[in-house]
Structure formats: structure tokens, C-alpha cells
Tab-separated table of C-alpha atoms in Angstrom:
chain	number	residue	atom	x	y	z
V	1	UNK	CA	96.040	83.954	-136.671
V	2	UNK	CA	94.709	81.947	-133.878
V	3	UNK	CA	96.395	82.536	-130.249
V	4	UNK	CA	97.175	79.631	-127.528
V	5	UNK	CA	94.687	80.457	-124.663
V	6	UNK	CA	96.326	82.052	-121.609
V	7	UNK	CA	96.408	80.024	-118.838
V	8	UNK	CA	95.717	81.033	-115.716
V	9	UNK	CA	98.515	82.188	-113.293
V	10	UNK	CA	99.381	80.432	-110.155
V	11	UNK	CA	97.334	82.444	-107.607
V	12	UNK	CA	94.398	81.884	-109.787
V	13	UNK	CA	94.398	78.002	-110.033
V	14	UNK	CA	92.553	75.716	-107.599
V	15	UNK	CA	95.251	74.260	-104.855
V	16	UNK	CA	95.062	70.863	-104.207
V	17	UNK	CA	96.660	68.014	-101.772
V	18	UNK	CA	97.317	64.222	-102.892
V	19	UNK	CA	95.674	61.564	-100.524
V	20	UNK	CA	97.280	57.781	-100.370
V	21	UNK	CA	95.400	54.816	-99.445
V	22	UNK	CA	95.658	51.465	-99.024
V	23	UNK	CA	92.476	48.706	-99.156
V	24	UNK	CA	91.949	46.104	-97.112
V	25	UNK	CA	89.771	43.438	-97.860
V	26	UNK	CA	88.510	39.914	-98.149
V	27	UNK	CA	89.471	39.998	-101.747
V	28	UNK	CA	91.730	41.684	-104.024
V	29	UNK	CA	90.023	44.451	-105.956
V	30	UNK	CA	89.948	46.147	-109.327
V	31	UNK	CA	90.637	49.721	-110.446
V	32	UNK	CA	87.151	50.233	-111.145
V	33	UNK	CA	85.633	48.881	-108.535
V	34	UNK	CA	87.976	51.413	-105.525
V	35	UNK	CA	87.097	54.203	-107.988
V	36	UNK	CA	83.299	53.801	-107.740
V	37	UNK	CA	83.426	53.359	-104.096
V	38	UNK	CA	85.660	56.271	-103.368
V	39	UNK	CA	82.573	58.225	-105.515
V	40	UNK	CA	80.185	56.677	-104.171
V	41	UNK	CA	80.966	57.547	-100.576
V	42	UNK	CA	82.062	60.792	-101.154
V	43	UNK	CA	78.490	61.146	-102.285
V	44	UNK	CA	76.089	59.583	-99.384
V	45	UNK	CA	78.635	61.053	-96.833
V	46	UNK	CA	79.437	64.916	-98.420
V	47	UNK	CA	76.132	65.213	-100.923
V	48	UNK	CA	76.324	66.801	-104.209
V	49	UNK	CA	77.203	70.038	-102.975
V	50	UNK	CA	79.779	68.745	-100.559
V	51	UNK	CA	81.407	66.654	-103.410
V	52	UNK	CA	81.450	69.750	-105.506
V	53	UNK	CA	83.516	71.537	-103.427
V	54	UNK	CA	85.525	68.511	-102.253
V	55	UNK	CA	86.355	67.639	-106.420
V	56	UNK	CA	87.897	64.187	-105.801
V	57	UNK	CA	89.562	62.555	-108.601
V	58	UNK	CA	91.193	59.301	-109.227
V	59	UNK	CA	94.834	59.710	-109.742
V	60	UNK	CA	96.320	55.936	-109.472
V	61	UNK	CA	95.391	52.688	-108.664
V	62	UNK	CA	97.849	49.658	-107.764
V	63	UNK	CA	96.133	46.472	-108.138
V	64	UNK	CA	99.057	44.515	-106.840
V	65	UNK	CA	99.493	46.387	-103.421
V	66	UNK	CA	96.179	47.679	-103.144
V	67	UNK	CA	97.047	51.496	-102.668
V	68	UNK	CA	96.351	54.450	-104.745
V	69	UNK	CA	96.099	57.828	-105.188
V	70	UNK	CA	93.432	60.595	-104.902
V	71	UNK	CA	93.820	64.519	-105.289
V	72	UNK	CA	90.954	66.760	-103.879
V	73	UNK	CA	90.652	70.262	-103.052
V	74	UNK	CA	93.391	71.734	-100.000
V	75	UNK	CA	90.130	73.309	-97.785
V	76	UNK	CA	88.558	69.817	-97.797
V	77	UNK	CA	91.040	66.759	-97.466
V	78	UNK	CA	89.603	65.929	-94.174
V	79	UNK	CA	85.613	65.743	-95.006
V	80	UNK	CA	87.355	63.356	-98.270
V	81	UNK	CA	89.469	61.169	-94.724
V	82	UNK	CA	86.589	60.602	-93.256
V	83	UNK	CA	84.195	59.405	-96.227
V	84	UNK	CA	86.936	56.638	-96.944
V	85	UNK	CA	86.702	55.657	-93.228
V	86	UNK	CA	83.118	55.076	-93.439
V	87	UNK	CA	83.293	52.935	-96.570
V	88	UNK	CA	82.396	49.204	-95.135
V	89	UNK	CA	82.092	47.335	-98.398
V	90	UNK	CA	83.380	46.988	-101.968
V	91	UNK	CA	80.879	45.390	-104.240
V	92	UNK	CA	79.173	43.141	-101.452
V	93	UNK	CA	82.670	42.361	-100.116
V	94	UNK	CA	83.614	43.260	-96.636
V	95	UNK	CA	86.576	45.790	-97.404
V	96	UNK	CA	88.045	49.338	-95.542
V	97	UNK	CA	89.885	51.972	-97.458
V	98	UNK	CA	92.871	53.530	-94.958
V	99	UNK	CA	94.320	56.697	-95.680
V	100	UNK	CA	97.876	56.786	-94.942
V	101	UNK	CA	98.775	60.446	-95.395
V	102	UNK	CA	98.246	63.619	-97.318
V	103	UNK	CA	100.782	65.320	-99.438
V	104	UNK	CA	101.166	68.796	-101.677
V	105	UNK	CA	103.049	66.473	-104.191
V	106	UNK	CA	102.303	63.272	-105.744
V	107	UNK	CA	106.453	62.990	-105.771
V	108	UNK	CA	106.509	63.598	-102.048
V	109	UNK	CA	103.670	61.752	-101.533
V	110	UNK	CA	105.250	58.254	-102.774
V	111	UNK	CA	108.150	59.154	-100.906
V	112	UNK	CA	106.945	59.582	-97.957
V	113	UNK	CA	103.639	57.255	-97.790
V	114	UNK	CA	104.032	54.829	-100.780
V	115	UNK	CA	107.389	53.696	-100.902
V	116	UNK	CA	106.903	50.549	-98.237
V	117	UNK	CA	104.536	49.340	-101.186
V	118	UNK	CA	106.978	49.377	-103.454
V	119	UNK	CA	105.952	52.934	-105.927
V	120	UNK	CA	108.971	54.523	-107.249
């Protein structure tokens, strides 16, 4: 009989922290667009290797308010900070992405950072 794999216990799994921003821009933008930026200059600014370890990914996206969400590893939200501060443009349009705070929590994190916007 086949077993459930084990997963791993809590001082084994990778700790990470939840990063909100907020875009500013000549134009509204969509989904797609932020997340191939945010890759983009987590690339030319960290490298490969530097991304690697970094392991951003794309929680949320609000197309309305222009603020999202992005988890990456604990030891690196601040090389992640400063790659969105040197983002200057979206697709050819003059834009800024703002990071308003870091959380352990995507709860907290909406309390705390996201709730002017309007996320519940």
C-alpha cells in the first residue's frame, strides 16, 4: 500500500518573509506585466545565483490599487528592496515599484501594510 510522503518538519523548511508593494506609474498596469519586471530586475540586479538564493515569487497582484505581494527567502529581503527600487520602467512606461513593508505573515502583512488599499 502506497504511503503519503512525509513532509518535512518545521526546522527543516525554508523561512520566508512577505514583501508589499505598491506601483506607481504613468499608466495602470497588468498582473503580468509587474510580475515580469519584478523577475526581470531581480535578475540584472542579483544574477542567477543571487536570484537563486533570493527565490522570489509572485504571491498577489491588485490591478485596481496597484499593490501586491511577493514572498522571498528571510536572509535576503533586502537585496529583493533594493532591486524593486532600481526598476525605472514597466514595458517602455515610466513606472517605480515602492515597497511598503515586510512581514512573517501574509495575514499580518495586509494588516499592517495593505489595509489603506483596501485588502481584507
Amino acid at each position: 500500500m502506497r504511503e503519503k510522503p512525509r513532509t518535512l518538519p518545521p526546522t527543516l523548511r525554508d523561512k520566508y518573509r512577505y514583501i508589499a508593494f505598491h506601483v506607481i506609474g504613468e499608466r495602470p498596469f497588468k498582473k503580468d506585466e509587474i510580475k515580469r519586471a519584478i523577475w526581470e530586475a531581480s535578475l540584472r540586479t542579483l544574477g542567477e545565483l543571487g536570484t537563486a538564493k533570493t527565490k522570489p515569487w509572485f504571491i498577489r497582484f491588485n490591478e485596481n490599487t496597484q499593490t501586491g505581494i511577493v514572498r522571498c527567502d528571510r536572509k535576503y529581503v533586502e537585496e529583493l528592496r533594493f532591486a524593486f527600487s532600481l526598476v525605472t520602467e514597466i514595458n517602455g512606461s515610466k513606472a517605480i515599484i515602492r515597497s511598503l513593508g515586510v512581514s512573517g505573515t501574509i495575514k499580518r502583512l495586509k494588516i499592517k501594510f495593505l489595509r489603506e488599499f483596501g485588502w481584507k
